[in-house]
Amino acid sequence: MRLFDIAALFGLASALPNPLPLPQAVATGENSTGTLFGAITSLIPTLSLKTNDPHDLTQGAQCKPIYFLMARGSREWGTVGVTIGPPVCKGLKDIYGEKLGCDGLGPAYSGGLLDNVSEKGTTDAAITEGVKIFAFAHTKCPDSVLLFGGYSQGAAVMHNVISSLPPEIHDQIAGGILWGDTKNQQSDGMIKGFPKEKVLILCTPDDGVCWGKLDVTAGHLAYTHNGDEARSVQWLKGRIDGFKGKAGGGAPAVATKPVVSRGEE
């Protein structure tokens, strides 16, 4: 299913709250417009309101020890979107409570569907906004530990943003995760100029955007239903707790290799 054919479908996909029961068609990775559309529309009656627009960094009066900064996927709304962002934010807050805040990009990052086809995979405005929020975090809260996440087009945003940051901000970042990374193959599974051990890239084998094309398949919607949600929270916890003894007072960080999810687990 080509990207240009799914604007309306992606609007529905981005409206899904999480976690939700996953229809069998998506769970098994069946790949057709009709199957995916049916899977999405079957979930519409279960839609509910979510807390998906936190501004804990940009509007918070005081600094928190940890911040998770998110770039949502195309056509999602809120600072952290409505798919993988909210449950990861919640999972981290369940662990760290008020020590952790969440925030994200917008409104300059609009998440426009056709922005995916640009050379950078997003807009210059989105990249500039992302650089600014990290610079703001560094200036306002230089002792806070920073995390990042990016889903779909948001992963492309983070590729560009993190690569553009100076070393002193890189040093403040404990780690980040990219889900359904539209630049995974083009970037050889890494973020240019950023330590590989600080990045976890999660791409299902049937996610068509991860392997050099912009084919939105069933696998692109699976990250909150295939175990990667909980896996992401635990991986970020490991990065936080071992980062310079901050946030959790843990031991020095142990280097880990980035992992691309290929469905073996």
Coordinates of C-alpha atoms in Angstrom, one line a residue:
M1 CA 0.0 0.0 0.0
R2 CA 1.7 3.1 -1.2
L3 CA 2.0 6.2 1.0
F4 CA 0.2 8.4 -1.5
D5 CA -2.9 6.2 -1.4
I6 CA -3.5 6.3 2.4
A7 CA -4.0 9.8 3.6
A8 CA -7.5 9.2 4.8
L9 CA -6.5 5.8 6.2
F10 CA -3.6 7.2 8.1
G11 CA -5.9 9.8 9.6
L12 CA -7.9 7.0 11.1
A13 CA -4.8 5.1 12.2
S14 CA -3.4 8.1 14.0
A15 CA -6.6 8.3 16.0
L16 CA -6.2 5.0 17.8
P17 CA -5.7 5.1 21.5
N18 CA -3.3 2.6 23.1
P19 CA -3.2 0.0 24.4
L20 CA -6.0 -1.6 22.4
P21 CA -6.9 -5.2 21.5
L22 CA -5.3 -5.8 18.1
P23 CA -7.4 -7.4 15.4
Q24 CA -6.0 -10.7 14.1
A25 CA -5.4 -9.3 10.6
V26 CA -2.9 -6.8 12.0
A27 CA -1.4 -9.2 14.5
T28 CA -0.6 -11.6 11.7
G29 CA 0.9 -9.0 9.4
E30 CA -1.6 -9.4 6.5
N31 CA -0.8 -6.7 4.0
S32 CA -3.7 -5.2 2.0
T33 CA -5.6 -2.0 2.0
G34 CA -8.9 -3.6 2.8
T35 CA -7.5 -5.7 5.6
L36 CA -5.7 -2.8 7.3
F37 CA -8.7 -0.5 6.8
G38 CA -11.0 -3.1 8.3
A39 CA -8.7 -3.6 11.3
I40 CA -8.5 0.1 12.0
T41 CA -12.2 0.8 11.6
S42 CA -13.1 -2.1 13.9
L43 CA -11.3 -0.2 16.7
I44 CA -13.0 3.1 16.2
P45 CA -15.9 2.3 18.7
T46 CA -13.3 1.9 21.4
L47 CA -11.7 5.3 21.0
S48 CA -11.3 7.3 24.2
L49 CA -9.6 10.4 25.4
K50 CA -5.9 10.2 26.2
T51 CA -3.4 12.5 27.8
N52 CA -1.3 13.0 24.8
D53 CA -0.3 16.6 25.0
P54 CA 2.1 17.1 27.9
H55 CA 4.3 20.2 28.1
D56 CA 6.3 19.3 31.2
L57 CA 9.5 20.9 29.9
T58 CA 8.3 23.9 28.0
Q59 CA 5.6 24.9 30.4
G60 CA 6.9 23.5 33.7
A61 CA 7.8 25.9 36.4
Q62 CA 10.6 23.8 37.8
C63 CA 13.1 21.3 36.2
K64 CA 12.5 17.6 36.6
P65 CA 15.4 15.2 36.8
I66 CA 14.4 13.4 33.6
Y67 CA 12.6 14.4 30.4
F68 CA 11.3 12.2 27.6
L69 CA 11.0 14.2 24.4
M70 CA 8.9 12.7 21.6
A71 CA 8.4 13.3 17.9
R72 CA 5.0 11.7 16.9
G73 CA 4.1 10.1 13.7
S74 CA 2.3 11.6 10.7
R75 CA -1.2 12.8 11.2
E76 CA -1.0 12.2 15.0
W77 CA -1.9 15.1 17.3
G78 CA -0.6 16.3 20.7
T79 CA 3.1 16.6 21.7
V80 CA 3.6 12.9 22.0
G81 CA 1.0 11.6 19.6
V82 CA -1.6 8.9 20.2
T83 CA 0.2 5.7 19.4
I84 CA 3.5 4.7 21.0
G85 CA 4.3 8.0 22.7
P86 CA 1.6 8.1 25.4
P87 CA 2.1 4.5 26.7
V88 CA 5.9 4.9 26.8
C89 CA 5.5 8.3 28.7
K90 CA 3.1 6.6 31.1
G91 CA 5.3 3.6 31.6
L92 CA 8.2 5.8 32.5
K93 CA 6.1 7.9 34.8
D94 CA 4.8 4.8 36.5
I95 CA 8.5 4.0 37.4
Y96 CA 9.8 7.5 38.2
G97 CA 6.7 9.4 39.2
E98 CA 7.2 13.2 39.4
K99 CA 10.9 12.9 38.7
L100 CA 10.1 12.4 35.0
G101 CA 8.3 14.8 32.6
C102 CA 7.2 14.3 29.0
D103 CA 7.1 16.8 26.1
G104 CA 7.4 16.9 22.4
L105 CA 7.4 18.7 19.1
G106 CA 4.7 21.0 17.8
P107 CA 3.2 23.1 16.3
A108 CA 6.0 23.7 13.8
Y109 CA 6.3 20.0 13.3
S110 CA 2.9 19.4 11.7
G111 CA 3.3 15.7 10.9
G112 CA 2.1 16.3 7.3
L113 CA 1.8 13.0 5.4
L114 CA 3.5 14.2 2.2
D115 CA 6.4 15.6 4.2
N116 CA 7.7 12.0 4.4
V117 CA 8.7 12.0 0.7
S118 CA 11.2 14.8 1.1
E119 CA 14.9 14.0 1.1
K120 CA 15.1 14.4 4.9
G121 CA 11.9 12.6 5.5
T122 CA 10.3 15.6 7.1
T123 CA 10.4 19.5 7.0
D124 CA 13.2 21.9 7.9
A125 CA 10.7 23.6 10.2
A126 CA 10.2 20.3 12.2
I127 CA 14.0 19.8 12.4
T128 CA 14.5 23.4 13.6
E129 CA 11.8 23.0 16.2
G130 CA 13.4 19.8 17.5
V131 CA 16.8 21.4 17.8
K132 CA 15.3 24.3 19.7
I133 CA 13.5 22.1 22.3
F134 CA 16.7 20.2 23.0
A135 CA 18.6 23.5 23.3
F136 CA 15.9 24.8 25.6
A137 CA 16.2 21.7 27.8
H138 CA 20.0 22.1 28.0
T139 CA 19.7 25.8 28.9
K140 CA 16.8 25.6 31.3
C141 CA 17.7 22.2 32.9
P142 CA 21.3 21.4 32.3
D143 CA 21.4 18.8 35.0
S144 CA 18.4 16.9 33.8
V145 CA 18.7 13.5 31.9
L146 CA 17.2 13.7 28.5
L147 CA 15.6 10.8 26.5
F148 CA 14.0 10.9 23.1
G149 CA 11.6 9.0 21.0
G150 CA 10.4 9.1 17.4
Y151 CA 7.7 7.2 15.6
S152 CA 7.4 6.9 11.8
Q153 CA 8.0 10.4 10.4
G154 CA 9.0 11.4 13.9
A155 CA 11.9 9.0 13.7
A156 CA 13.1 10.9 10.6
V157 CA 12.7 14.1 12.6
M158 CA 14.9 12.7 15.4
H159 CA 17.6 11.4 12.9
N160 CA 18.0 15.0 11.7
V161 CA 17.6 16.7 15.1
I162 CA 20.0 14.5 17.1
S163 CA 22.6 14.7 14.3
S164 CA 22.4 18.5 14.4
L165 CA 23.0 18.9 18.2
P166 CA 26.3 19.9 19.6
P167 CA 28.4 17.5 21.8
E168 CA 27.4 19.1 25.1
I169 CA 23.7 18.3 24.4
H170 CA 24.6 14.8 23.2
D171 CA 26.3 14.3 26.5
Q172 CA 23.1 15.1 28.3
I173 CA 21.1 12.5 26.4
A174 CA 20.9 9.1 28.0
G175 CA 19.3 7.4 25.1
G176 CA 16.5 7.3 22.6
I177 CA 14.2 4.9 20.7
L178 CA 13.0 5.1 17.1
W179 CA 9.9 3.0 16.1
G180 CA 8.9 2.3 12.6
D181 CA 11.9 4.3 11.4
T182 CA 11.4 5.7 7.9
K183 CA 15.2 6.3 7.7
N184 CA 16.3 2.9 9.2
Q185 CA 17.8 1.4 6.0
Q186 CA 19.1 4.7 4.6
S187 CA 21.0 5.4 7.8
D188 CA 22.3 1.9 8.3
G189 CA 20.4 1.6 11.5
M190 CA 22.1 4.4 13.3
I191 CA 21.9 8.2 14.0
K192 CA 24.8 10.0 12.3
G193 CA 27.3 11.4 14.8
F194 CA 25.6 9.9 17.8
P195 CA 26.7 7.0 19.9
K196 CA 25.1 3.7 18.7
E197 CA 24.8 2.3 22.2
K198 CA 22.4 5.2 23.0
V199 CA 19.9 4.3 20.3
L200 CA 17.4 1.5 20.0
I201 CA 15.7 1.1 16.6
L202 CA 12.6 -1.1 16.6
C203 CA 11.3 -2.1 13.2
T204 CA 9.1 -5.1 12.6
P205 CA 10.0 -7.3 9.6
D206 CA 6.7 -6.5 7.9
D207 CA 6.9 -2.7 8.5
G208 CA 7.2 -1.4 5.0
V209 CA 8.6 2.0 5.9
C210 CA 11.7 0.5 7.6
W211 CA 13.3 -1.1 4.6
G212 CA 13.9 1.6 2.1
K213 CA 10.3 2.2 0.9
L214 CA 7.3 4.2 2.2
D215 CA 4.8 1.3 2.2
V216 CA 2.6 1.6 5.2
T217 CA 1.8 -2.0 6.1
A218 CA 0.1 -3.7 9.0
G219 CA 3.4 -4.0 10.7
H220 CA 3.7 -0.2 11.0
L221 CA 0.9 -0.2 13.5
A222 CA 2.1 -3.1 15.7
Y223 CA 4.5 -1.4 18.1
T224 CA 2.0 -1.0 21.0
H225 CA 0.8 -4.6 20.6
N226 CA 3.9 -6.7 19.9
G227 CA 5.7 -6.3 23.2
D228 CA 7.8 -3.3 22.1
E229 CA 5.9 -0.9 24.3
A230 CA 7.1 -2.6 27.5
R231 CA 10.5 -3.4 26.0
S232 CA 10.9 0.3 25.2
V233 CA 10.1 1.4 28.8
Q234 CA 12.6 -1.1 30.3
W235 CA 15.3 -0.2 27.8
L236 CA 14.9 3.5 28.6
K237 CA 14.9 2.7 32.3
G238 CA 18.2 0.9 31.9
R239 CA 19.7 3.9 30.1
I240 CA 18.4 6.3 32.8
D241 CA 19.5 4.3 35.8
G242 CA 23.0 3.9 34.5
F243 CA 23.5 7.4 33.2
K244 CA 26.2 9.2 35.2
G245 CA 24.5 8.1 38.5
K246 CA 21.7 10.6 37.8
A247 CA 18.0 10.0 38.1
G248 CA 18.3 6.6 39.7
G249 CA 21.7 6.6 41.3
G250 CA 22.7 3.6 39.3
A251 CA 26.1 2.2 38.3
P252 CA 27.9 3.5 35.2
A253 CA 26.2 2.8 32.0
V254 CA 26.9 -0.5 30.3
A255 CA 27.3 -0.3 26.6
T256 CA 24.6 -2.1 24.7
K257 CA 24.2 -2.7 21.0
P258 CA 21.3 -1.1 19.2
V259 CA 18.6 -3.6 18.3
V260 CA 16.3 -3.7 15.3
S261 CA 13.2 -5.7 16.1
R262 CA 12.8 -8.4 13.5
G263 CA 10.0 -10.3 15.2
E264 CA 12.0 -13.1 16.7
E265 CA 10.9 -12.3 20.2

